[in-house]
Short mmCIF file of C-alpha atoms in Angstrom, two decimals:
data_model
loop_
_atom_site.label_atom_id
_atom_site.label_comp_id
_atom_site.label_asym_id
_atom_site.label_seq_id
_atom_site.Cartn_x
_atom_site.Cartn_y
_atom_site.Cartn_z
CA UNK P 1241 144.37 -102.40 -93.20
CA UNK P 1242 143.29 -99.67 -92.27
CA UNK P 1243 140.48 -98.67 -89.39
CA UNK P 1244 138.93 -95.39 -89.62
CA UNK P 1245 137.22 -93.40 -86.92
CA UNK P 1246 134.76 -90.46 -88.27
CA UNK P 1247 134.02 -87.90 -85.58
CA UNK P 1248 132.05 -84.09 -85.19
CA UNK P 1249 128.45 -85.01 -86.52
CA UNK P 1250 125.43 -83.80 -84.53
CA UNK P 1251 122.15 -81.65 -85.01
CA UNK P 1252 122.38 -77.98 -86.48
CA UNK P 1253 120.51 -75.64 -87.48
CA UNK P 1254 120.50 -74.32 -91.74
CA UNK P 1255 123.60 -71.88 -91.75
CA UNK P 1256 125.27 -73.33 -89.40
CA UNK P 1257 128.37 -74.61 -89.61
CA UNK P 1258 129.92 -78.36 -88.09
CA UNK P 1259 133.42 -79.75 -88.97
CA UNK P 1260 133.93 -83.49 -89.11
CA UNK P 1261 137.65 -85.30 -88.40
CA UNK P 1262 138.39 -88.85 -89.86
CA UNK P 1263 141.16 -90.86 -87.86
CA UNK P 1264 143.40 -93.25 -89.68
CA UNK P 1265 144.72 -95.81 -88.04
CA UNK P 1266 146.73 -99.23 -88.89
CA UNK P 1267 148.47 -99.94 -92.37
CA UNK P 1268 148.12 -95.06 -92.66
CA UNK P 1269 151.42 -95.43 -94.79
CA UNK P 1270 149.61 -96.92 -97.47
CA UNK P 1271 146.86 -94.25 -97.84
CA UNK P 1272 146.84 -91.90 -100.52
CA UNK P 1273 143.49 -90.44 -101.26
CA UNK P 1274 141.35 -89.38 -98.63
CA UNK P 1275 137.27 -88.19 -98.88
CA UNK P 1276 133.96 -88.09 -97.27
CA UNK P 1277 130.49 -89.43 -98.23
CA UNK P 1278 127.24 -88.85 -97.50
CA UNK P 1279 123.38 -91.00 -97.44
CA UNK P 1280 120.43 -89.52 -96.77
CA UNK P 1281 117.94 -92.12 -95.87
CA UNK P 1282 116.17 -92.68 -99.14
CA UNK P 1283 118.66 -92.00 -101.77
CA UNK P 1284 121.96 -92.73 -102.42
CA UNK P 1285 125.66 -92.65 -101.11
CA UNK P 1286 126.92 -89.58 -102.81
CA UNK P 1287 130.81 -88.23 -102.57
CA UNK P 1288 131.08 -85.01 -100.57
CA UNK P 1289 134.60 -84.27 -101.09
CA UNK P 1290 137.68 -86.05 -101.81
CA UNK P 1291 141.89 -84.97 -101.18
CA UNK P 1292 144.74 -86.58 -103.16
CA UNK P 1293 148.06 -87.23 -100.89
CA UNK P 1294 149.00 -84.20 -102.51
CA UNK P 1295 146.49 -82.05 -101.86
CA UNK P 1296 144.21 -82.11 -105.39
CA UNK P 1297 140.48 -81.62 -104.08
CA UNK P 1298 137.10 -83.20 -105.57
CA UNK P 1299 133.50 -81.09 -104.13
CA UNK P 1300 130.07 -82.10 -104.96
CA UNK P 1301 128.33 -79.68 -106.97
CA UNK P 1302 126.10 -79.40 -104.38
CA UNK P 1303 128.80 -77.97 -101.26
CA UNK P 1304 131.28 -75.96 -104.13
CA UNK P 1305 131.85 -73.22 -101.74
CA UNK P 1306 130.59 -75.05 -98.14
CA UNK P 1307 132.25 -76.99 -97.97
CA UNK P 1308 136.34 -77.32 -97.82
CA UNK P 1309 138.26 -80.58 -97.36
CA UNK P 1310 141.42 -80.60 -95.45
CA UNK P 1311 144.21 -83.43 -93.72
CA UNK P 1312 146.58 -83.09 -91.71
CA UNK P 1313 149.10 -86.38 -92.64
CA UNK P 1314 151.32 -85.45 -89.53
CA UNK P 1315 147.75 -86.75 -87.85
CA UNK P 1316 147.14 -89.58 -90.59
CA UNK P 1317 143.07 -87.48 -90.34
CA UNK P 1318 141.04 -86.44 -93.22
CA UNK P 1319 137.83 -82.71 -92.07
CA UNK P 1320 135.95 -81.54 -93.52
CA UNK P 1321 134.55 -78.14 -92.54
CA UNK P 1322 131.32 -77.44 -93.74
CA UNK P 1323 129.41 -74.10 -93.66
CA UNK P 1324 126.15 -72.63 -94.23
CA UNK P 1325 123.99 -75.84 -93.91
CA UNK P 1326 121.26 -76.63 -95.46
CA UNK P 1327 118.45 -79.30 -94.59
CA UNK P 1328 119.59 -81.27 -97.87
CA UNK P 1329 122.93 -81.60 -96.37
CA UNK P 1330 121.41 -84.20 -93.29
CA UNK P 1331 122.89 -87.28 -93.80
CA UNK P 1332 124.82 -89.94 -92.44
CA UNK P 1333 128.48 -88.64 -93.45
CA UNK P 1334 131.35 -91.68 -94.20
CA UNK P 1335 135.01 -91.42 -94.49
CA UNK P 1336 136.70 -92.79 -97.29
CA UNK P 1337 140.36 -94.31 -97.96
CA UNK P 1338 141.71 -95.74 -100.45
CA UNK P 1339 145.53 -96.61 -101.46
CA UNK P 1340 145.79 -95.21 -105.14
CA UNK P 1341 145.54 -91.98 -106.60
CA UNK P 1342 142.20 -91.69 -107.63
CA UNK P 1343 139.09 -88.84 -106.31
CA UNK P 1344 137.02 -91.56 -106.04
CA UNK P 1345 137.97 -93.47 -102.75
CA UNK P 1346 136.79 -96.80 -101.78
CA UNK P 1347 139.26 -98.94 -100.26
CA UNK P 1348 138.10 -98.94 -96.62
CA UNK P 1349 135.74 -96.72 -94.81
CA UNK P 1350 134.20 -95.44 -91.21
CA UNK P 1351 131.23 -96.50 -89.93
CA UNK P 1352 129.58 -93.36 -90.51
CA UNK P 1353 128.60 -90.38 -88.08
CA UNK P 1354 125.38 -88.15 -88.33
CA UNK P 1355 124.75 -84.72 -89.61
CA UNK P 1356 121.28 -83.43 -88.92
CA UNK P 1357 120.46 -79.51 -90.15
CA UNK P 1358 117.23 -78.52 -88.74
CA UNK P 1359 115.24 -75.71 -90.83
#
């Protein structure tokens, strides 16, 4: 089993930046893709960004050019650097990992961290 713990969320003004972190523990040798989803109140959960074991990445169109996903396999950690934040980026951000090469990871999920962007 894999356990995921997110951190780094908070309250920020529009135009500001945050960096989310997700640390994996347990059977981390089985992890391939890692990624981030988000869900705002009244909206569906959506994939924000994903990265495979060998650094193939995918981004939602709404965050391209503003967010960067990266990973540190030695620390079993995936990051999401979020710049130029907008109020519509507000929501609960969830880390997810997958044992396969998919760019839509869904095998294991973290508990979420809240990001609130004020206008």
